[in-house]
XYZ file of C-alpha atoms in Angstrom:
706
model
C -0.018 -0.004 -0.030
C 1.313 3.505 -0.835
C 2.003 6.150 1.644
C 1.675 9.419 -0.376
C -1.627 11.135 0.335
C -2.917 14.310 -1.423
C -5.172 16.450 0.735
C -7.141 19.639 0.054
C -8.498 22.492 2.123
C -10.220 25.664 1.025
C -11.404 29.173 1.669
C -14.992 29.923 0.591
C -16.756 33.311 0.286
C -20.030 32.155 1.779
C -23.020 34.383 2.494
C -25.243 33.828 5.475
C -28.532 32.126 4.496
C -27.534 31.931 0.775
C -28.209 28.164 0.870
C -28.013 27.501 -2.851
C -25.136 29.817 -3.550
C -23.237 28.333 -0.599
C -23.943 24.758 -1.792
C -22.679 25.574 -5.301
C -19.445 27.020 -3.945
C -18.917 23.928 -1.822
C -19.503 21.686 -4.849
C -16.992 23.792 -6.890
C -14.425 23.446 -4.160
C -14.868 19.626 -4.163
C -14.508 19.507 -7.957
C -11.227 21.467 -7.761
C -9.968 19.176 -4.984
C -10.700 16.098 -6.983
C -9.063 17.626 -10.061
C -5.893 17.977 -8.049
C -6.060 14.339 -7.058
C -7.005 14.904 -3.418
C -8.552 12.067 -1.378
C -9.735 14.461 1.367
C -11.417 17.866 1.142
C -12.004 20.115 4.138
C -14.265 23.181 4.185
C -14.957 26.139 6.539
C -17.071 26.104 9.748
C -20.818 26.222 9.086
C -20.205 26.548 5.410
C -23.613 25.364 4.277
C -25.437 28.197 6.146
C -22.596 30.682 6.334
C -21.050 31.433 9.669
C -22.786 34.734 10.377
C -26.440 33.647 10.587
C -26.638 34.852 14.142
C -30.191 34.403 15.590
C -31.242 32.574 12.427
C -29.446 29.593 14.039
C -32.465 29.551 16.407
C -34.898 28.800 13.545
C -35.889 25.329 12.579
C -35.813 26.248 8.900
C -32.063 26.836 9.041
C -31.533 23.227 10.084
C -33.997 21.811 7.594
C -32.384 23.736 4.713
C -28.957 22.596 5.816
C -30.004 18.981 5.424
C -31.528 19.694 2.024
C -28.325 21.352 0.787
C -26.206 18.577 2.260
C -28.233 16.052 0.243
C -27.696 18.129 -2.871
C -23.925 18.176 -2.289
C -23.550 14.524 -1.363
C -25.729 13.363 -4.248
C -23.754 15.322 -6.801
C -21.865 13.059 -9.295
C -18.749 15.197 -8.865
C -18.729 14.759 -5.132
C -18.070 10.945 -5.094
C -14.833 9.072 -4.346
C -13.426 11.761 -2.043
C -13.720 11.975 1.765
C -15.697 15.152 2.599
C -15.512 17.279 5.750
C -18.516 19.730 5.525
C -19.771 22.197 8.142
C -23.387 22.822 9.161
C -25.687 23.105 12.136
C -27.395 19.981 13.433
C -30.359 19.611 15.844
C -30.015 16.461 17.939
C -32.576 15.518 20.590
C -33.910 19.144 20.552
C -30.451 20.568 21.109
C -28.519 22.615 18.539
C -24.964 21.760 17.732
C -22.266 23.245 15.531
C -21.119 20.201 13.532
C -18.828 18.696 10.995
C -20.303 16.112 8.621
C -17.789 13.503 7.514
C -19.102 11.700 4.378
C -17.976 9.483 1.564
C -19.945 8.313 -1.522
C -23.343 9.554 -0.407
C -22.982 8.035 3.053
C -22.513 10.032 6.239
C -19.761 8.399 8.365
C -19.824 10.671 11.362
C -21.481 13.842 12.712
C -18.832 15.543 14.808
C -20.221 18.302 17.164
C -18.033 21.177 18.325
C -16.736 20.496 21.863
C -15.815 24.026 22.888
C -17.610 27.124 21.588
C -16.323 30.635 20.910
C -18.104 33.014 23.133
C -16.145 36.187 23.497
C -15.380 39.263 21.415
C -17.355 39.002 18.258
C -18.502 35.441 18.913
C -21.696 34.490 20.667
C -21.927 30.793 19.778
C -23.389 29.763 23.125
C -26.490 31.900 22.245
C -27.210 29.435 19.412
C -25.441 26.193 20.130
C -24.568 23.875 22.969
C -21.098 22.478 23.543
C -20.845 18.693 23.176
C -18.563 18.649 26.225
C -18.217 14.880 26.232
C -14.781 14.008 24.804
C -14.631 10.655 23.075
C -18.394 10.024 23.573
C -20.288 8.793 20.538
C -24.009 7.929 20.230
C -26.576 7.529 17.439
C -28.255 10.256 15.455
C -31.735 9.357 14.131
C -31.940 10.199 10.409
C -35.472 8.850 10.014
C -37.089 12.143 10.669
C -35.138 13.787 7.886
C -36.256 13.509 4.295
C -33.097 11.572 3.294
C -33.238 9.417 0.272
C -29.740 9.437 -1.132
C -28.727 6.473 1.058
C -30.400 3.742 3.149
C -28.939 5.093 6.436
C -31.282 5.365 9.348
C -28.854 5.965 12.152
C -25.517 7.850 12.102
C -22.801 8.080 14.680
C -22.682 11.531 16.370
C -20.024 12.564 18.807
C -16.281 12.928 19.337
C -15.076 10.039 17.184
C -12.432 9.639 14.564
C -12.391 8.105 11.090
C -10.290 4.997 10.518
C -9.297 4.522 6.877
C -7.394 1.571 5.600
C -4.169 3.550 5.495
C -4.502 6.350 8.072
C -6.723 7.887 10.797
C -8.508 11.256 10.471
C -9.816 13.514 13.343
C -11.691 16.787 13.187
C -11.636 19.817 15.487
C -13.359 23.071 14.919
C -11.921 26.733 15.116
C -12.067 27.625 18.823
C -10.890 24.143 19.866
C -7.434 24.944 18.486
C -7.211 27.981 20.808
C -8.155 26.185 24.022
C -5.475 25.082 26.429
C -6.474 21.429 26.122
C -7.052 21.118 22.431
C -8.523 17.889 20.998
C -5.641 17.401 18.619
C -3.370 16.688 21.488
C -5.374 13.642 22.606
C -6.211 12.543 19.050
C -2.578 12.674 18.071
C -1.591 10.498 21.063
C -4.272 8.013 20.029
C -2.827 7.587 16.599
C -4.746 10.183 14.529
C -2.389 11.344 11.725
C -4.516 13.815 9.815
C -6.243 16.693 11.658
C -8.879 18.941 10.055
C -9.737 22.326 11.470
C -12.723 24.207 9.973
C -12.986 27.859 11.003
C -15.013 30.987 10.855
C -12.158 33.265 11.900
C -12.272 36.951 11.133
C -9.561 39.381 10.186
C -8.048 41.586 12.812
C -4.867 43.653 12.334
C -1.781 41.614 13.297
C -3.783 38.541 14.106
C -2.734 36.076 11.362
C 0.706 35.417 12.895
C -0.952 34.297 16.181
C -3.183 31.875 14.280
C -0.441 30.404 12.249
C 1.825 30.002 15.245
C -0.930 28.019 17.076
C -1.500 25.831 14.093
C 2.202 25.106 13.673
C 2.386 24.294 17.399
C -0.495 21.808 16.941
C 1.782 19.383 15.104
C 5.197 20.595 16.130
C 5.337 18.469 19.375
C 3.082 15.525 18.379
C 3.566 15.445 14.624
C 0.746 15.063 12.030
C -0.850 16.623 9.011
C -2.972 19.631 9.820
C -5.504 21.078 7.349
C -6.975 24.503 8.260
C -9.960 25.795 6.354
C -11.557 29.278 6.826
C -14.339 31.342 5.365
C -13.223 34.342 3.270
C -15.147 37.546 2.594
C -18.058 39.492 4.107
C -21.007 37.160 4.774
C -23.359 39.885 5.918
C -22.044 41.894 8.838
C -19.130 43.738 10.270
C -16.621 40.939 10.053
C -14.272 40.004 7.218
C -13.207 36.373 7.274
C -9.701 36.341 6.042
C -9.166 32.940 4.513
C -5.482 31.935 4.771
C -6.182 28.210 4.408
C -3.121 26.171 5.552
C -1.664 22.698 5.196
C 1.076 22.026 7.763
C 3.019 18.840 8.469
C 5.042 18.356 11.641
C 5.034 22.059 12.279
C 6.120 23.011 8.767
C 4.024 24.881 6.274
C 3.451 23.150 2.932
C 0.698 25.306 1.381
C -0.807 28.663 2.365
C -3.855 30.291 0.800
C -4.491 33.983 0.302
C -5.615 36.205 3.199
C -7.455 38.777 1.016
C -9.069 37.740 -2.262
C -12.073 38.418 -4.478
C -12.199 34.712 -5.463
C -15.314 32.997 -4.217
C -13.609 29.658 -4.157
C -9.936 28.995 -3.388
C -8.570 25.523 -2.957
C -5.007 24.558 -1.871
C -3.612 21.038 -1.915
C -0.430 19.261 -0.830
C 0.965 15.737 -1.266
C 2.369 14.283 1.974
C 4.248 11.184 2.898
C 2.540 9.570 5.851
C 5.861 7.977 6.925
C 7.093 11.420 7.749
C 4.427 11.624 10.461
C 5.147 8.170 11.726
C 8.870 8.692 11.923
C 8.354 12.089 13.672
C 6.459 10.263 16.419
C 9.150 7.819 17.471
C 10.274 9.632 20.665
C 10.031 7.395 23.700
C 8.428 10.131 25.892
C 5.604 10.482 23.370
C 5.083 6.738 23.298
C 4.862 6.712 27.054
C 2.102 9.249 27.021
C 0.345 7.538 24.119
C -0.031 4.291 25.902
C -2.014 6.080 28.632
C -4.214 8.069 26.234
C -7.925 7.103 26.377
C -9.016 5.755 23.115
C -11.390 7.398 20.707
C -14.162 5.432 19.032
C -13.009 4.744 15.588
C -15.505 4.767 12.705
C -14.090 1.951 10.594
C -14.272 2.468 6.801
C -13.033 0.766 3.664
C -11.540 3.994 2.344
C -7.963 4.425 1.280
C -6.638 7.998 1.068
C -3.224 7.179 -0.341
C -2.585 7.315 -4.053
C -4.080 4.163 -5.750
C -0.882 3.614 -7.764
C 0.970 3.057 -4.474
C 4.737 3.056 -4.658
C 4.846 2.335 -8.387
C 4.497 5.973 -9.569
C 7.963 7.299 -8.974
C 7.145 10.658 -10.565
C 4.950 11.541 -7.541
C 6.651 13.990 -5.255
C 5.731 15.181 -1.737
C 5.080 18.932 -1.483
C 8.102 20.808 -0.319
C 8.176 23.176 2.738
C 7.654 26.880 2.100
C 8.102 30.087 4.006
C 5.154 31.633 5.680
C 4.238 35.164 4.509
C 2.371 37.906 6.234
C 1.035 41.273 5.146
C 2.305 44.387 6.968
C -0.505 46.197 8.860
C -0.648 48.928 6.187
C -1.206 46.280 3.503
C -3.842 44.687 5.693
C -5.731 48.009 5.783
C -5.384 48.326 2.027
C -6.725 44.868 1.306
C -9.155 43.711 4.053
C -11.607 46.624 4.092
C -11.358 46.773 0.245
C -12.468 43.163 -0.166
C -15.139 43.678 2.499
C -16.474 46.695 0.637
C -16.657 44.836 -2.645
C -18.640 41.988 -1.179
C -20.965 44.461 0.553
C -21.422 46.507 -2.567
C -22.053 43.638 -4.988
C -24.447 41.835 -2.748
C -26.385 44.954 -1.491
C -27.754 45.951 -4.917
C -26.467 49.489 -4.484
C -25.112 51.488 -7.387
C -21.857 52.646 -5.756
C -20.470 54.661 -2.917
C -20.731 58.207 -1.679
C -18.150 59.774 0.559
C -18.311 63.263 2.177
C -14.639 64.217 1.517
C -13.371 66.756 4.046
C -9.808 67.076 2.998
C -8.663 65.310 6.160
C -6.892 62.048 6.541
C -9.938 60.029 7.740
C -12.177 60.649 4.748
C -9.084 60.438 2.597
C -8.442 56.909 4.045
C -11.958 55.824 3.212
C -11.655 57.049 -0.366
C -8.251 55.435 -0.849
C -9.694 52.069 0.514
C -12.349 52.309 -2.233
C -9.594 53.041 -4.733
C -7.687 49.950 -3.370
C -10.912 47.956 -3.872
C -11.046 49.092 -7.542
C -7.398 47.957 -7.929
C -8.251 44.549 -6.549
C -11.306 44.345 -8.924
C -9.209 45.331 -12.077
C -6.520 42.743 -10.982
C -9.158 40.056 -10.689
C -10.696 41.017 -14.055
C -7.247 40.781 -15.714
C -6.930 37.358 -14.149
C -10.160 36.269 -15.815
C -12.408 36.049 -12.722
C -15.833 35.618 -14.391
C -17.901 36.537 -11.285
C -15.980 39.722 -10.731
C -16.271 40.668 -14.442
C -20.068 40.057 -14.187
C -20.407 42.104 -11.030
C -18.272 45.018 -12.317
C -20.362 45.338 -15.448
C -23.569 45.380 -13.499
C -22.233 47.965 -10.992
C -20.846 49.994 -13.866
C -24.379 50.336 -15.225
C -23.721 48.172 -18.363
C -26.237 46.033 -20.130
C -26.189 42.273 -19.610
C -24.623 41.707 -23.096
C -21.949 44.361 -22.626
C -18.301 43.501 -23.157
C -16.995 46.508 -21.191
C -14.330 46.067 -18.639
C -12.527 48.896 -16.737
C -9.199 49.856 -18.321
C -7.729 50.883 -14.921
C -8.838 51.446 -11.329
C -9.705 55.063 -12.115
C -12.033 53.981 -14.780
C -13.987 51.815 -12.387
C -13.840 54.538 -9.668
C -15.362 56.998 -12.035
C -18.433 54.916 -12.209
C -18.982 53.805 -8.666
C -17.291 56.289 -6.290
C -18.845 59.684 -5.623
C -17.180 62.278 -3.379
C -18.383 65.674 -2.213
C -16.687 68.512 -0.383
C -19.309 70.371 1.736
C -17.622 73.647 2.564
C -18.657 76.382 4.897
C -17.180 79.775 5.798
C -14.962 77.884 8.291
C -13.395 75.676 5.590
C -9.882 76.488 4.324
C -8.660 76.606 0.786
C -6.204 73.867 1.712
C -8.794 71.247 2.645
C -10.966 72.136 -0.335
C -8.008 71.757 -2.749
C -6.862 68.505 -1.218
C -10.291 66.941 -1.514
C -10.570 68.057 -5.206
C -7.040 66.826 -6.084
C -7.545 63.505 -4.354
C -10.870 62.814 -6.103
C -9.196 63.630 -9.492
C -6.277 61.368 -8.868
C -8.300 58.304 -7.885
C -10.924 58.853 -10.496
C -13.965 59.727 -8.357
C -16.902 61.756 -9.563
C -16.545 64.779 -7.419
C -18.950 67.498 -6.290
C -17.811 70.799 -4.562
C -20.455 72.830 -2.812
C -20.862 75.504 -0.183
C -23.565 74.897 2.438
C -23.484 78.241 4.312
C -27.014 79.096 3.126
C -28.347 75.826 4.618
C -26.581 76.443 7.938
C -27.821 80.000 8.043
C -31.355 78.942 7.362
C -31.248 76.518 10.295
C -29.726 78.950 12.725
C -32.066 81.645 11.482
C -35.059 79.411 12.123
C -33.864 78.786 15.660
C -33.269 82.527 16.283
C -36.618 83.368 14.850
C -38.460 80.986 17.166
C -36.378 81.676 20.331
C -35.293 85.301 19.747
C -31.778 84.093 20.676
C -28.822 84.127 18.328
C -26.060 81.696 19.328
C -22.416 82.693 18.833
C -19.167 80.941 18.405
C -16.676 81.030 21.388
C -14.271 83.275 19.423
C -17.116 85.761 19.035
C -18.002 85.712 22.750
C -20.392 82.779 22.861
C -20.617 80.118 25.576
C -19.237 76.557 25.303
C -22.846 75.312 24.745
C -23.419 77.872 21.946
C -20.062 77.003 20.346
C -20.816 73.286 20.380
C -24.355 73.716 19.025
C -23.104 75.824 16.136
C -20.509 73.155 15.293
C -23.007 70.270 15.561
C -25.520 71.838 13.202
C -22.880 71.980 10.495
C -21.876 68.370 11.064
C -25.463 67.089 11.108
C -26.507 69.025 7.984
C -23.627 67.364 6.121
C -25.210 63.953 6.994
C -28.543 65.024 5.558
C -26.949 66.430 2.387
C -24.911 63.255 1.992
C -27.976 61.097 1.942
C -29.807 63.433 -0.543
C -26.889 63.293 -2.965
C -26.389 59.549 -2.474
C -29.958 58.841 -3.406
C -30.053 61.088 -6.498
C -26.590 61.201 -8.045
C -27.007 58.028 -10.057
C -30.168 59.532 -11.555
C -28.412 62.864 -12.191
C -25.696 60.862 -14.047
C -28.274 58.908 -15.970
C -26.927 55.627 -14.785
C -28.629 52.625 -16.384
C -31.151 51.335 -13.849
C -30.683 54.388 -11.525
C -30.240 53.146 -8.003
C -28.844 54.630 -4.886
C -25.404 54.956 -3.335
C -24.141 53.542 -0.057
C -22.912 56.381 2.207
C -19.479 55.563 3.705
C -18.404 56.887 7.131
C -15.041 58.149 8.057
C -14.754 58.038 11.876
C -11.676 56.183 13.098
C -11.668 53.883 16.132
C -9.906 56.381 18.454
C -12.457 59.115 17.754
C -15.299 56.625 18.413
C -13.681 55.472 21.650
C -13.349 59.045 23.037
C -16.601 60.210 21.448
C -14.927 62.925 19.426
C -17.676 62.975 16.834
C -21.145 64.509 16.532
C -24.018 62.111 16.936
C -25.823 61.857 13.592
C -23.180 63.687 11.668
C -21.061 62.237 8.786
C -20.039 59.469 11.174
C -23.642 58.309 10.608
C -23.478 56.371 7.427
C -24.499 53.016 5.906
C -21.114 51.333 6.635
C -17.683 52.504 7.746
C -14.486 50.780 6.422
C -12.205 52.637 8.942
C -14.267 52.549 12.137
C -12.183 49.803 13.595
C -8.756 51.301 12.681
C -6.574 53.622 14.783
C -5.448 57.075 13.568
C -1.857 55.926 13.856
C -2.482 52.903 11.670
C -4.360 55.061 9.094
C -1.355 57.333 8.834
C 0.829 54.267 8.090
C -1.708 53.139 5.500
C -1.768 56.474 3.672
C 2.068 56.516 3.718
C 2.036 53.041 2.187
C -0.680 53.962 -0.463
C 1.187 57.085 -1.437
C 4.078 54.905 -2.741
C 2.332 51.596 -3.573
C -0.493 53.241 -5.511
C 1.575 56.097 -6.955
C -0.609 58.857 -5.350
C 1.856 61.649 -4.300
C -1.205 63.861 -3.331
C -1.404 61.708 -0.150
C 1.703 63.322 1.258
C -0.241 66.580 1.828
C -2.765 64.650 3.935
C 0.003 63.206 6.035
C 1.534 66.608 6.825
C -1.779 68.476 7.409
C -2.949 69.173 11.005
C -6.140 67.121 11.751
C -9.019 69.633 12.127
C -12.858 69.487 12.108
C -13.041 73.071 10.619
C -16.330 73.682 12.389
C -15.197 76.927 14.122
C -14.140 80.288 12.604
C -10.406 80.534 11.961
C -8.766 83.690 13.327
C -5.219 84.968 13.480
C -4.833 83.589 16.995
C -6.915 80.414 16.733
C -7.126 77.433 14.485
C -9.066 74.328 15.459
C -7.034 71.217 16.101
C -8.404 67.680 16.842
C -5.640 66.779 19.302
C -5.871 70.155 21.075
C -9.710 69.787 21.365
C -9.248 66.251 22.861
C -6.444 67.130 25.241
C -4.378 64.171 24.189
C -2.731 62.691 21.115
C -4.135 59.977 18.892
C -1.234 57.769 19.988
C -2.312 58.231 23.570
C -5.864 57.447 22.781
C -4.810 54.121 21.229
C -3.026 53.232 24.537
C -6.071 53.966 26.588
C -8.215 51.896 24.173
C -5.984 48.799 24.495
C -5.733 49.095 28.276
C -9.499 49.471 28.634
C -10.539 46.645 26.245
C -7.715 44.262 25.483
C -6.088 44.344 28.927
C -9.398 44.769 30.721
C -8.191 47.570 33.106
C -10.397 49.980 35.020
C -9.562 53.585 35.886
C -7.292 52.722 38.853
C -5.372 49.966 37.144
C -5.007 52.072 33.974
C -3.382 54.818 36.044
C -0.908 52.279 37.588
C -0.051 50.897 34.274
C 0.576 54.299 32.708
C 2.922 55.172 35.506
C 5.307 52.614 34.041
C 4.526 53.266 30.380
C 4.677 57.096 30.479
C 6.579 57.787 33.692
C 9.749 58.692 31.794
C 8.089 61.628 30.074
C 5.106 62.678 32.231
C 4.786 63.398 35.937
C 2.285 61.255 37.941
C -0.044 64.245 38.225
C -0.086 64.672 34.425
C -0.787 61.006 33.956
C -3.663 61.300 36.392
C -5.031 64.335 34.462
C -4.960 62.471 31.170
C -6.424 59.299 32.751
C -9.237 61.335 34.246
C -9.885 63.349 31.095
C -10.118 60.206 28.931
C -12.538 58.370 31.234
C -14.675 61.448 31.622
C -15.195 61.872 27.918
C -15.370 58.129 27.264
C -18.247 57.783 29.830
C -20.053 61.045 28.778
C -19.957 59.998 25.114
C -20.605 56.262 25.409
C -24.182 56.722 24.289
C -22.886 57.600 20.771
C -21.643 53.940 20.339
C -25.273 52.691 20.481
C -25.934 54.309 17.047
C -22.539 53.893 15.606
C -22.396 53.087 11.914
C -21.610 49.400 11.304
C -17.825 49.333 10.878
C -15.266 46.895 9.571
C -13.824 45.165 12.545
C -10.045 45.451 12.545
C -8.842 46.413 15.977
C -8.783 44.566 19.381
C -10.034 47.625 21.287
C -13.070 48.577 19.043
C -15.758 50.266 21.106
C -18.542 48.745 18.899
C -21.584 48.538 21.282
C -23.604 46.250 19.135
C -21.673 43.051 19.656
C -17.936 43.389 20.466
C -17.783 45.805 23.393
C -20.881 45.576 25.558
C -20.946 48.312 28.142
C -23.525 50.673 29.826
C -24.173 53.936 28.083
C -25.151 55.833 31.218
C -22.152 56.063 33.605
C -21.736 57.512 37.087
C -18.727 59.648 37.857
C -15.717 57.463 38.729
C -15.373 59.076 42.146
C -13.944 56.141 44.087
C -11.037 55.312 41.682
C -10.278 59.075 41.387
C -10.035 59.290 45.194
C -7.661 56.275 45.307
C -5.413 57.921 42.650
C -5.406 61.192 44.501
C -4.507 59.454 47.780
C -1.701 57.717 45.973
C -0.469 61.052 44.592
C -0.462 62.519 48.117
C 1.623 59.573 49.430
C 3.951 59.891 46.423
C 4.476 63.620 46.800
C 5.070 63.213 50.538
C 7.684 60.564 49.830
C 9.418 62.774 47.216
C 9.581 65.717 49.712
C 11.048 63.535 52.435
C 13.634 61.930 50.091
């Protein structure tokens, strides 16, 4: 019997509840795996339904349609003679489980439920599913109440078992189980499992991929084995972008790595492996001593052979060679992740394009450049012959179904789908207006330049007419309340104007089929965290590609795009002082974001990470900052910044309840809808403030006595 086995794993761009589309993409991945000679194909977590169904996992129809699509897949002629690992939800004894379906030639061999569920951050699996929590326990699933006519099976093993083929042993684990301290692959490996499959619904987060790959390499580095990692790729209907990066790893070494960001709906990677490499890797006496004490898994015995049928006679067959792992730099991740997310959202939403209120500042500039990056990815995919992207681009470009048009460059595509608008007032500078116009020209956007002073004056005039009170800016002698109100009315009117233009510009341009535009937001994660934005202003949009990205990282992205995209205009955005331009400019005063906030954007990022990622309260944050900032700030200054941050964070937390859905990219995102669940009515933090003040008194007394 031979010992070379070819295996396949994949990344699929699934869409929550798109049952037929998801099934077709699964079938296509199986076809590609078979064409490459693979004997095993692994797919993403919950791939039949799409991972992001959320509360739809509580509906009986979701489970019914999953079985119907599974039957369609398993009965397909192209899905025979290959071992399949397919993800879907299963209801067993009135309890919902997140499961893997292991099948071969129209027969289900095992239903393997997820043992340990993801239930933190963006994940709420325990809201929908129950953990199996019974390692190595297997019982029978009753198939008789399912309309199942593709085989004569009535009962199927369900539980934590493994598949025993004639030439090897295969075990499955699902996403979160890899990240737990006592992962199933440890026990399966000691019990003789040689091939591990991991099916994931893992989303993109800046700088996260290296952690994931390190854990997967460690899974077989100590105990040996072949590890196949599959992940969803794309936007399946909400804030997350699943970033693919399928992997095949043997004994801790990477043999194949899929793309992290792609417009391909189906991507399959394969590798040919010598099983003897696993067996020889496991000859250490210490491993054997632990293996003999390992409790046994129930093996589902099959008459399947995964090794090449020609055995040792085909001397032309070669095992896949090791390769170096590659990672994108954070600036590249920002250029690619949100761009792919936007493309999926746009093509699946039915909208005609995007509208961006372009202020001349770096935030709205970043949003526009991400759309330009999206257009670059689309043109690249078109040049590569991606039929689905070509079809979508023609439809979004307003072309007829029989059109042969394709964009000649990213600017050509941008000119059809990206609309920008500078909404100036008497407080706007020539510099910001000029930067907005030049950027729109260089990326190819359809640009509108307008003044909205008459609209602002009309609103303020209406208020003055009704109340007989005329508010004034602070520089003209007005109070803080008046000053803020006059700024907010400008910001909120921009939101109203944005939606008017977004609804009608395709009609004005006589776009075939008309349609409306998606309004894109441009508030970064640090401004959202601190609440440095106006509720229901231009931060209120349909979606926001930069709402989970820090100001510091956005600057790095713009510097990268300046060179990588040949956009020298971006240098002027990097050197400009961030300003809202909502107050009058005088010889002695010009509005500055960081001056308004009382801290830098870099400092805001630190507060954000301490609050969310490190889970520190006011007191512990202060103590941590003493060590982080003590070389440049006095303890009293650190206290002042700590108090200022938490005051404005608490006062503005209510703004997060209506925050525009944003691309999730940062571990300290303040997204109130799912990721960062907090009250939005806070008391004053009197007790921790008193503790800090008491500490300062003791510190100062010690310094005086020294």
